[in-house]
Short mmCIF file of C-alpha atoms in Angstrom, two decimals:
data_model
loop_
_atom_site.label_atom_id
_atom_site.label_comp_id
_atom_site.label_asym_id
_atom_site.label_seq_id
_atom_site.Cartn_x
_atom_site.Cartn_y
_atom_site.Cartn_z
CA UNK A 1334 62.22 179.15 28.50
CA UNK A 1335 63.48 180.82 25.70
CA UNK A 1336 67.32 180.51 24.52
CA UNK A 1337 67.73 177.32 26.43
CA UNK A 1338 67.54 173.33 25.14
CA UNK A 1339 66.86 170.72 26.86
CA UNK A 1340 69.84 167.66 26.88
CA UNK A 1341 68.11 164.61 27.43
CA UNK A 1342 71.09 161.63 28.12
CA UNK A 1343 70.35 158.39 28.15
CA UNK A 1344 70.81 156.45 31.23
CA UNK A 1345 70.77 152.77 32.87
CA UNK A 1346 69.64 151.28 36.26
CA UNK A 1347 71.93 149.55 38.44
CA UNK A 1348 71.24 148.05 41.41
CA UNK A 1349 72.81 148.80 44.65
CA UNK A 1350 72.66 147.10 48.19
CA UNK A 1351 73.55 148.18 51.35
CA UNK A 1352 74.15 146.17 54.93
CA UNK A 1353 72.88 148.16 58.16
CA UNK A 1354 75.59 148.87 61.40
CA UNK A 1355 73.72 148.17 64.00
CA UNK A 1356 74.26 144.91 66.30
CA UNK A 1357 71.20 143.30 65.26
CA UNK A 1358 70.89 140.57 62.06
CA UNK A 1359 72.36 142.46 59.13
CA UNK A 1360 69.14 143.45 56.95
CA UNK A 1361 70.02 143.98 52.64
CA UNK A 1362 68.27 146.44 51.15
CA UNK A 1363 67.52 146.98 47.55
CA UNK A 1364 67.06 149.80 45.79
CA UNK A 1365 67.39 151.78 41.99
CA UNK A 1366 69.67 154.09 40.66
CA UNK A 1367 70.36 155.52 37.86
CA UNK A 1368 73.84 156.16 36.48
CA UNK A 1369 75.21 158.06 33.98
CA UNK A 1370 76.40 155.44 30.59
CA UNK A 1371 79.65 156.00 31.06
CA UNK A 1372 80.03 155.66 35.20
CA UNK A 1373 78.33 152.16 34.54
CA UNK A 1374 81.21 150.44 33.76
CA UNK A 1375 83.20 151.72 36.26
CA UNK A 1376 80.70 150.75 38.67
CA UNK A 1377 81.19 146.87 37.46
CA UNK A 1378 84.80 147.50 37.48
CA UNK A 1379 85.07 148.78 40.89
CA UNK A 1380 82.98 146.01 42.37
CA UNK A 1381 84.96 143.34 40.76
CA UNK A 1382 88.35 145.11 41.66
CA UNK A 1383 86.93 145.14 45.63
CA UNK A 1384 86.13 141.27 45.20
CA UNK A 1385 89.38 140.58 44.28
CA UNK A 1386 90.61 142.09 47.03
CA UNK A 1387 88.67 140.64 49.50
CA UNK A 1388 89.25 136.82 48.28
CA UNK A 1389 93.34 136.77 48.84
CA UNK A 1390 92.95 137.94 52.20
CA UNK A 1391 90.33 135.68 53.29
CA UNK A 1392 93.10 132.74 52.11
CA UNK A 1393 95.47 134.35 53.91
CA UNK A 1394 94.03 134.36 57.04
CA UNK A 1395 91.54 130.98 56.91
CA UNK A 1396 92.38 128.50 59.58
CA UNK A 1397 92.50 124.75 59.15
CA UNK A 1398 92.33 122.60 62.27
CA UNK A 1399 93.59 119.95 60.25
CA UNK A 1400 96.87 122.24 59.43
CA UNK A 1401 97.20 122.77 62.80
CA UNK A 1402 97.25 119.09 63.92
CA UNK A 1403 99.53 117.71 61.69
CA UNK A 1404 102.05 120.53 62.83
CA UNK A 1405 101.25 118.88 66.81
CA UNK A 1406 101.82 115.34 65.07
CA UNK A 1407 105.25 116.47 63.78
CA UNK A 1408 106.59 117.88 67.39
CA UNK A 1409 105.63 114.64 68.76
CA UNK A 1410 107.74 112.24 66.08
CA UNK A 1411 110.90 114.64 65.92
CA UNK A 1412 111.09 116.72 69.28
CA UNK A 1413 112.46 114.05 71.45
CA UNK A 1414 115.23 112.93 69.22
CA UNK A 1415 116.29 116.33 69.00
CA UNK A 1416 115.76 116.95 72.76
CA UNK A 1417 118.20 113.29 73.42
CA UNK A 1418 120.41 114.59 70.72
CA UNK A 1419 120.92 118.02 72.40
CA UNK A 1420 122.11 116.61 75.42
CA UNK A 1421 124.29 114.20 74.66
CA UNK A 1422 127.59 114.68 75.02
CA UNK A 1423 129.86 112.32 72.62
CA UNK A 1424 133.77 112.19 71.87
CA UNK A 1425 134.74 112.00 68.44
CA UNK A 1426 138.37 111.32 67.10
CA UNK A 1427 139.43 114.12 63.93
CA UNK A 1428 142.74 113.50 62.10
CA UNK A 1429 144.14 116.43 59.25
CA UNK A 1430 145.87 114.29 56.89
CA UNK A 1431 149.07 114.77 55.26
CA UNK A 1432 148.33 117.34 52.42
CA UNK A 1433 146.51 119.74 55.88
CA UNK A 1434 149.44 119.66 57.48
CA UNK A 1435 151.52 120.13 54.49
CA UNK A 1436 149.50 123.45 53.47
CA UNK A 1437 149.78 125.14 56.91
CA UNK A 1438 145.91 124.42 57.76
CA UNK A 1439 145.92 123.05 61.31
CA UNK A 1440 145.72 126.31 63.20
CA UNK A 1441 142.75 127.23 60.77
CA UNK A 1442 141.15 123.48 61.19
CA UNK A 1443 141.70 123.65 64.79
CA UNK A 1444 140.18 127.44 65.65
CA UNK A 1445 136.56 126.23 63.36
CA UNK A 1446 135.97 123.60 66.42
CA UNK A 1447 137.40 125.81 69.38
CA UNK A 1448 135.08 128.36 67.68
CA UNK A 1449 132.00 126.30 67.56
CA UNK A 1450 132.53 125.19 71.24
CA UNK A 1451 134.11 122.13 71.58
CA UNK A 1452 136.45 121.01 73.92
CA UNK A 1453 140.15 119.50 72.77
CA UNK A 1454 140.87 116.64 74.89
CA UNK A 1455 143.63 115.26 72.76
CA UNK A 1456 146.15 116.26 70.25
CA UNK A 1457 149.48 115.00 68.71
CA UNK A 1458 151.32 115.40 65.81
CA UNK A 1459 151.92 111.64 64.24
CA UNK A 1460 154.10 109.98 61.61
CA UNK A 1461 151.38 106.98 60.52
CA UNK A 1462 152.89 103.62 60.24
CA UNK A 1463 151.20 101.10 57.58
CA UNK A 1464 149.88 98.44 60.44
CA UNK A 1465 147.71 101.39 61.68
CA UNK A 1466 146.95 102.95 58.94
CA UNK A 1467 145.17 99.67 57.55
CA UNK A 1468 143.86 99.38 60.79
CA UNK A 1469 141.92 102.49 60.63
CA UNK A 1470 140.63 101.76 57.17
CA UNK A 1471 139.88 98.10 57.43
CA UNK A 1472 136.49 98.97 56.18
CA UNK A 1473 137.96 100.03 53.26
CA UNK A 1474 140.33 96.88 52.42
CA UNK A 1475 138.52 95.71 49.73
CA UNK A 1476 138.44 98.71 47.61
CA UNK A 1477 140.56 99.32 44.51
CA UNK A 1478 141.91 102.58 46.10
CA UNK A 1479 143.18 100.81 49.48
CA UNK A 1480 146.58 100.52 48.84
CA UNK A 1481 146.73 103.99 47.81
CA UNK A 1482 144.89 105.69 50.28
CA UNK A 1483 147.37 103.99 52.77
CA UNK A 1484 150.63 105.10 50.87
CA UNK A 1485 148.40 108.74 51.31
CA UNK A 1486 147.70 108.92 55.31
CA UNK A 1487 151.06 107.22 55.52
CA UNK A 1488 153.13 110.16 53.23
CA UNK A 1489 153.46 112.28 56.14
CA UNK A 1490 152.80 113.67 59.74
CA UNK A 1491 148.92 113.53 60.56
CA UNK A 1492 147.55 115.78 63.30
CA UNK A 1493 145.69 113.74 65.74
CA UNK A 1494 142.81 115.15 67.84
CA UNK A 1495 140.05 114.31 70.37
CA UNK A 1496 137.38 116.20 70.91
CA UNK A 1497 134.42 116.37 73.25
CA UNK A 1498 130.78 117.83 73.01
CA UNK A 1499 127.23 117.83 72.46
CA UNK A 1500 126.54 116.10 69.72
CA UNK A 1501 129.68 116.60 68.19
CA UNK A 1502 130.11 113.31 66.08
CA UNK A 1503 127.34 114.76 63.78
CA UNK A 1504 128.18 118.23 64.08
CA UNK A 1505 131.96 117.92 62.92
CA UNK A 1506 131.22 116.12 60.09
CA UNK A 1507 129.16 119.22 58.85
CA UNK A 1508 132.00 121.24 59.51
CA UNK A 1509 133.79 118.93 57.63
CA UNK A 1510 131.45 118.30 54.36
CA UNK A 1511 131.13 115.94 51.86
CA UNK A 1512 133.90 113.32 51.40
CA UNK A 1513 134.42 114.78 47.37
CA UNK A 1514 135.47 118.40 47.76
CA UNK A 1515 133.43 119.60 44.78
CA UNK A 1516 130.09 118.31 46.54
CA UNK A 1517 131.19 120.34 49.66
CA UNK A 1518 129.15 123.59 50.71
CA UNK A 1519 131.18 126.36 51.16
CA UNK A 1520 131.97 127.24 54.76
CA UNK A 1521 132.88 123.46 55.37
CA UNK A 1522 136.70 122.63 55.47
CA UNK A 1523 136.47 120.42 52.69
CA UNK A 1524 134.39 122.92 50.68
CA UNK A 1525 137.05 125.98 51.38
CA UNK A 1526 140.60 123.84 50.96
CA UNK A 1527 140.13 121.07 48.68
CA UNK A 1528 138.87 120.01 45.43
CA UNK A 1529 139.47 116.11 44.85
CA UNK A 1530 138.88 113.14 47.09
CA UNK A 1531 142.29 112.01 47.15
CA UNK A 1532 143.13 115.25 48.83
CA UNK A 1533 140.43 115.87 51.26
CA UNK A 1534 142.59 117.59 54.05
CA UNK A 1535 140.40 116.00 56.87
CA UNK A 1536 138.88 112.75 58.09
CA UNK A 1537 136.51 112.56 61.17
CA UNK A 1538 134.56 109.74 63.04
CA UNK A 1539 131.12 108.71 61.13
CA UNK A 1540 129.14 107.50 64.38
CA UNK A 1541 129.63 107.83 68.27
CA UNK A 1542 130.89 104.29 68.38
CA UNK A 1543 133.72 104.73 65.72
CA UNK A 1544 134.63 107.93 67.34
CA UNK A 1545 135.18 105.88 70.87
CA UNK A 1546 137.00 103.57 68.49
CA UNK A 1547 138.94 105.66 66.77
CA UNK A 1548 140.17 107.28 69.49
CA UNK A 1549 141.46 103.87 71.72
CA UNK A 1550 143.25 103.25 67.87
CA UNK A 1551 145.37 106.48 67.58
CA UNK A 1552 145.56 107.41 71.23
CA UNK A 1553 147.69 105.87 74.20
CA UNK A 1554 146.21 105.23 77.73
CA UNK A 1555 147.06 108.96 79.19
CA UNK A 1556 147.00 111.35 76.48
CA UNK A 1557 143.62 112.49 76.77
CA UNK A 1558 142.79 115.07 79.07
CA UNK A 1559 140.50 116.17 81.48
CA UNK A 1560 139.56 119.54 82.06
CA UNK A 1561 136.36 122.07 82.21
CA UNK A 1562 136.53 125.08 79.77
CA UNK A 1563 136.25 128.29 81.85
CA UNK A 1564 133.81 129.45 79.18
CA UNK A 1565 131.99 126.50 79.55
CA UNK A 1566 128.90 128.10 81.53
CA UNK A 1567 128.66 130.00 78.21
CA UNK A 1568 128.11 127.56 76.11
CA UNK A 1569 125.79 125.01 77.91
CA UNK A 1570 122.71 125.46 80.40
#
């Protein structure tokens, strides 16, 4: 026709597949297009884009049988410890040293393990004498230290205490932390109100046996005592 021109554009082929919906075997079909020059590349891009989309989500959700089984092999090596553990119940013997009692600290040291649901079964305030003092940290005898750690515990009143629990030997020395202050998390006594070794504020049993120990070394037949917590049902099943 007259007045118009024809535009002839160049194009490409690209190949296209599609997968049927219906229940039976999915069947792929071929066919060709043609495209436009410039939509060709955003054809490649656009595929690749919806590949990479597809991969991290088929990570995410694979299963592994073998994952699986080596979390069932785990239950079986630690669940029964922590099961024996649990219901346990142990006596442990926790002293504040000098420089606690010096600083005011004993209500504070004493409301962490009412808090966390122990039961006090024993407590005296205590001037040390040397013979027990040594006693208590025979262990320690041969250390360079020793005589000064004595003249220490020995400085001034201690506050004695016995208390009872579930698992409280190994619980109480988390709320007590790390025998050098500055390795001490914060929340622990030792990591909130001390900073050298020397001055540690607190000392507590290291093992169910030292806390029975412990406790027949500072404490006389008749001043522990026995009671039930009326918050007890609370706290235990």
């Amino acid at each position: 026709m007259e007045g118009l021109t024809t535009v002839k554009s160049s194009a490409f082929p690209c190949v296209s597949s599609a997968l049927s919906a219906s229940h039976s075997p999915a069947k792929k079909t071929s066919h060709l297009t043609y495209l436009p020059a410039g939509s060709r590349n955003l054809s490649v891009r656009a595929a690749a884009n919806h590949q990479a989309t597809l991969n991290p989500v088929h990570r995410l959700f694979s299963y592994s049988p073998c994952r699986r089984l080596r979390a069932q092999s785990k239950d079986q090596i630690f669940l029964p410890q922590l099961v024996a553990s649990m219901e346990e119940t142990q006596q442990t013997y926790i002293m504040i040293k000098p420089d606690g009692v010096q600083r005011g600290l004993v209500g504070e040291i004493i409301s962490r393990f009412e808090r966390k649901g122990f039961k006090l079964i024993g407590l005296k305030l205590f001037q040390c004498p040397n013979e027990l003092a040594e006693e208590h940290y025979k262990d320690l005898k041969s250390k360079p230290f020793f005589p000064k750690l004595i003249k220490y515990i020995t400085s001034g009143p201690v506050v004695c205490m016995a208390w009872e629990g579930i698992g409280v030997v190994a619980s109480a020395r988390k709320l007590i932390g790390a025998t050098n202050p500055l390795d001490a998390l914060p929340g622990t006594i030792r990591g909130d109100f001390s900073l050298q070794t020397g001055r540690n504020v607190i000392h507590g049993s290291d093992s169910p046996e030292n806390g029975e120990r412990e406790i027949d070394l500072w404490f006389k037949e008749g001043e522990l005592c026995t009671w039930t917590p009326a918050h007890e049902p609370w706290l235990i099943e």
